[in-house]
Amino acid sequence: MEELTSQEYELLKDREFLITKRVIHHKVMGVLRAAESAIREQLLQANYPFPTDLLARSGKISHGENYRELPYWVLDYPRKFQTDATFAFRTMVWWGHESSCALQVGGSHVEGLNLGSIMDDFFFCLNKDPWEYHFAEDNYVKAVNLSLDDRNQHRTQYGFIKIARQSPLTDLKRLPYFASKTFCDALISLS
């Protein structure tokens, strides 16, 4: 049997940490619900050729304990996940890291996108796995640092594109605005 370290024993005895974590969970869920409302307002105003039935679906908020060993919360809105097509905007809060918003478009929805007009402050996903969201260099690179040929090659090779922005956790109260602005800017960037 492996023995706990003294630091692990101290955490095991700490009741306040888990109570505080539960309070944080409820507050983050509230922020994500507010972000969904803010994005919905943008959707209703946007002039973009959305996939059929995209506006009819509500958002989905989920959470887990182990994205790269740390807790996380995710809002998928708008969302359409099918085997042959994806159109999803994911807002993520990742414990110990950042909040982020990513527009992921794949399959039949990816062909008509203009990859030459992505705003400079977006990151472009280089990964072959569309389900990675960390901001390490093996996953995201500033869009401005990639040529149009590189972006198009990724789209052709992997069948999806994903662009994202990140925000510090200390700005969590601004997440609804950040998410709706990022969603709107992502649509403009790819139009």
Tab-separated table of C-alpha atoms in Angstrom:
chain	number	residue	atom	x	y	z
A	1	MET	CA	0.000	0.000	0.000
A	2	GLU	CA	1.296	3.429	-0.930
A	3	GLU	CA	1.464	5.866	1.994
A	4	LEU	CA	-0.012	9.378	1.760
A	5	THR	CA	2.410	12.272	1.977
A	6	SER	CA	2.062	14.854	4.749
A	7	GLN	CA	0.658	17.333	2.202
A	8	GLU	CA	-1.905	14.738	1.066
A	9	TYR	CA	-2.937	14.102	4.700
A	10	GLU	CA	-3.424	17.833	5.240
A	11	LEU	CA	-5.670	18.066	2.163
A	12	LEU	CA	-7.578	14.965	3.274
A	13	LYS	CA	-8.349	16.675	6.597
A	14	ASP	CA	-9.311	20.011	4.979
A	15	ARG	CA	-13.130	20.242	4.922
A	16	GLU	CA	-13.230	23.860	3.765
A	17	PHE	CA	-11.524	23.175	0.461
A	18	LEU	CA	-14.261	20.871	-0.818
A	19	ILE	CA	-17.018	23.113	0.508
A	20	THR	CA	-15.419	26.043	-1.318
A	21	LYS	CA	-15.031	23.899	-4.442
A	22	ARG	CA	-18.778	23.164	-4.357
A	23	VAL	CA	-19.549	26.902	-4.047
A	24	ILE	CA	-17.219	27.600	-6.981
A	25	HIS	CA	-19.006	24.897	-8.994
A	26	HIS	CA	-22.419	26.515	-8.506
A	27	LYS	CA	-21.094	29.972	-9.373
A	28	VAL	CA	-19.342	28.735	-12.531
A	29	MET	CA	-22.539	26.968	-13.609
A	30	GLY	CA	-24.398	30.271	-13.179
A	31	VAL	CA	-21.802	32.120	-15.253
A	32	LEU	CA	-22.117	29.502	-18.015
A	33	ARG	CA	-25.920	29.825	-18.009
A	34	ALA	CA	-25.497	33.595	-18.387
A	35	ALA	CA	-23.016	32.996	-21.229
A	36	GLU	CA	-25.586	30.820	-23.005
A	37	SER	CA	-28.135	33.640	-22.791
A	38	ALA	CA	-25.637	36.176	-24.117
A	39	ILE	CA	-24.670	33.911	-27.025
A	40	ARG	CA	-28.350	33.233	-27.804
A	41	GLU	CA	-28.862	36.992	-28.232
A	42	GLN	CA	-25.967	37.066	-30.717
A	43	LEU	CA	-27.410	34.082	-32.578
A	44	LEU	CA	-30.735	35.796	-33.044
A	45	GLN	CA	-29.012	38.865	-34.505
A	46	ALA	CA	-26.388	37.078	-36.632
A	47	ASN	CA	-26.659	36.918	-40.388
A	48	TYR	CA	-24.820	33.640	-40.885
A	49	PRO	CA	-25.834	30.476	-42.742
A	50	PHE	CA	-26.185	28.238	-39.690
A	51	PRO	CA	-26.705	24.492	-40.059
A	52	THR	CA	-30.330	23.398	-40.087
A	53	ASP	CA	-31.933	23.137	-36.622
A	54	LEU	CA	-28.956	24.718	-34.850
A	55	LEU	CA	-31.025	27.484	-33.314
A	56	ALA	CA	-33.659	25.054	-32.015
A	57	ARG	CA	-31.294	23.279	-29.617
A	58	SER	CA	-30.561	24.535	-26.154
A	59	GLY	CA	-27.074	24.601	-24.737
A	60	LYS	CA	-25.539	21.768	-22.787
A	61	ILE	CA	-23.492	22.426	-19.672
A	62	SER	CA	-21.316	19.617	-18.396
A	63	HIS	CA	-18.423	19.251	-16.003
A	64	GLY	CA	-15.797	16.751	-15.078
A	65	GLU	CA	-12.848	16.174	-12.810
A	66	ASN	CA	-10.154	15.129	-15.235
A	67	TYR	CA	-9.292	17.223	-18.251
A	68	ARG	CA	-5.543	16.802	-18.096
A	69	GLU	CA	-5.937	15.921	-14.389
A	70	LEU	CA	-7.934	19.011	-13.376
A	71	PRO	CA	-11.647	19.870	-13.032
A	72	TYR	CA	-13.432	21.681	-15.844
A	73	TRP	CA	-16.835	23.034	-16.905
A	74	VAL	CA	-18.090	23.228	-20.494
A	75	LEU	CA	-20.957	24.993	-22.225
A	76	ASP	CA	-21.668	23.728	-25.736
A	77	TYR	CA	-23.872	26.326	-27.374
A	78	PRO	CA	-24.718	26.440	-30.152
A	79	ARG	CA	-24.013	22.795	-30.828
A	80	LYS	CA	-24.469	20.232	-33.533
A	81	PHE	CA	-22.409	17.075	-33.216
A	82	GLN	CA	-22.971	14.456	-35.903
A	83	THR	CA	-20.675	11.857	-37.387
A	84	ASP	CA	-20.490	13.696	-40.717
A	85	ALA	CA	-20.732	17.320	-39.505
A	86	THR	CA	-19.902	19.435	-36.486
A	87	PHE	CA	-20.756	23.041	-35.726
A	88	ALA	CA	-20.149	23.852	-32.081
A	89	PHE	CA	-19.135	26.742	-29.905
A	90	ARG	CA	-17.544	25.560	-26.677
A	91	THR	CA	-17.010	27.780	-23.661
A	92	MET	CA	-14.733	26.107	-21.134
A	93	VAL	CA	-13.577	26.962	-17.625
A	94	TRP	CA	-10.514	24.915	-16.706
A	95	TRP	CA	-9.424	24.858	-13.068
A	96	GLY	CA	-5.954	26.305	-12.603
A	97	HIS	CA	-5.663	27.495	-16.208
A	98	GLU	CA	-8.101	29.778	-18.043
A	99	SER	CA	-11.503	30.229	-19.560
A	100	SER	CA	-11.664	29.710	-23.299
A	101	CYS	CA	-14.095	29.847	-26.166
A	102	ALA	CA	-13.660	27.794	-29.323
A	103	LEU	CA	-15.644	27.518	-32.526
A	104	GLN	CA	-15.227	24.056	-34.016
A	105	VAL	CA	-16.518	23.347	-37.506
A	106	GLY	CA	-16.082	19.992	-39.204
A	107	GLY	CA	-17.284	17.660	-41.884
A	108	SER	CA	-19.693	19.054	-44.433
A	109	HIS	CA	-19.834	22.459	-42.685
A	110	VAL	CA	-16.120	23.216	-43.066
A	111	GLU	CA	-15.875	23.610	-46.840
A	112	GLY	CA	-17.317	27.085	-47.331
A	113	LEU	CA	-15.318	28.788	-44.585
A	114	ASN	CA	-13.008	31.706	-45.347
A	115	LEU	CA	-9.820	30.869	-43.463
A	116	GLY	CA	-8.027	33.958	-44.745
A	117	SER	CA	-9.859	36.466	-42.582
A	118	ILE	CA	-9.390	35.023	-39.073
A	119	MET	CA	-8.808	37.867	-36.606
A	120	ASP	CA	-5.258	38.183	-35.287
A	121	ASP	CA	-6.130	37.518	-31.639
A	122	PHE	CA	-7.576	34.069	-32.336
A	123	PHE	CA	-5.657	30.852	-31.900
A	124	PHE	CA	-5.878	28.168	-34.595
A	125	CYS	CA	-5.930	24.500	-33.613
A	126	LEU	CA	-3.101	22.475	-35.161
A	127	ASN	CA	-3.982	19.216	-33.457
A	128	LYS	CA	-5.425	16.290	-35.387
A	129	ASP	CA	-7.712	15.671	-32.388
A	130	PRO	CA	-10.525	18.251	-32.263
A	131	TRP	CA	-11.286	17.444	-28.600
A	132	GLU	CA	-8.149	18.972	-27.109
A	133	TYR	CA	-8.563	22.443	-25.594
A	134	HIS	CA	-5.272	23.266	-23.868
A	135	PHE	CA	-3.263	26.233	-25.138
A	136	ALA	CA	0.109	24.511	-25.483
A	137	GLU	CA	2.021	24.959	-28.741
A	138	ASP	CA	1.225	21.410	-29.869
A	139	ASN	CA	-2.485	22.266	-29.873
A	140	TYR	CA	-2.999	25.973	-30.628
A	141	VAL	CA	-0.934	28.622	-32.357
A	142	LYS	CA	-1.801	32.268	-32.939
A	143	ALA	CA	-3.741	32.396	-36.208
A	144	VAL	CA	-1.631	35.316	-37.394
A	145	ASN	CA	1.433	33.019	-37.287
A	146	LEU	CA	-0.051	30.561	-39.796
A	147	SER	CA	-0.257	31.064	-43.519
A	148	LEU	CA	-3.516	30.593	-45.373
A	149	ASP	CA	-1.956	27.527	-47.002
A	150	ASP	CA	-1.238	26.020	-43.557
A	151	ARG	CA	-4.823	26.657	-42.439
A	152	ASN	CA	-6.260	25.141	-45.594
A	153	GLN	CA	-3.921	22.160	-45.337
A	154	HIS	CA	-5.185	21.479	-41.803
A	155	ARG	CA	-8.795	21.691	-42.992
A	156	THR	CA	-8.087	19.290	-45.859
A	157	GLN	CA	-5.986	16.845	-43.837
A	158	TYR	CA	-8.141	16.630	-40.691
A	159	GLY	CA	-11.592	17.696	-41.888
A	160	PHE	CA	-12.173	20.359	-39.242
A	161	ILE	CA	-11.042	23.758	-38.097
A	162	LYS	CA	-11.158	25.210	-34.625
A	163	ILE	CA	-10.392	28.772	-33.606
A	164	ALA	CA	-10.269	29.929	-30.001
A	165	ARG	CA	-9.595	32.734	-27.572
A	166	GLN	CA	-8.625	32.518	-23.927
A	167	SER	CA	-9.325	34.679	-20.892
A	168	PRO	CA	-7.826	34.583	-17.376
A	169	LEU	CA	-9.874	32.975	-14.619
A	170	THR	CA	-9.783	36.285	-12.746
A	171	ASP	CA	-12.100	37.665	-15.482
A	172	LEU	CA	-14.738	34.969	-14.927
A	173	LYS	CA	-17.462	37.522	-14.184
A	174	ARG	CA	-16.957	38.877	-17.733
A	175	LEU	CA	-17.258	35.419	-19.317
A	176	PRO	CA	-20.806	35.941	-20.693
A	177	TYR	CA	-19.635	39.049	-22.579
A	178	PHE	CA	-16.350	37.397	-23.604
A	179	ALA	CA	-18.185	34.324	-24.923
A	180	SER	CA	-20.791	36.257	-26.922
A	181	LYS	CA	-18.130	38.600	-28.360
A	182	THR	CA	-15.863	35.687	-29.264
A	183	PHE	CA	-18.764	33.854	-30.910
A	184	CYS	CA	-19.680	36.895	-32.991
A	185	ASP	CA	-16.033	37.574	-33.930
A	186	ALA	CA	-15.481	33.920	-34.864
A	187	LEU	CA	-18.449	34.037	-37.241
A	188	ILE	CA	-17.175	37.265	-38.781
A	189	SER	CA	-13.676	35.775	-39.104
A	190	LEU	CA	-14.893	32.743	-41.032
A	191	SER	CA	-17.428	34.513	-43.273
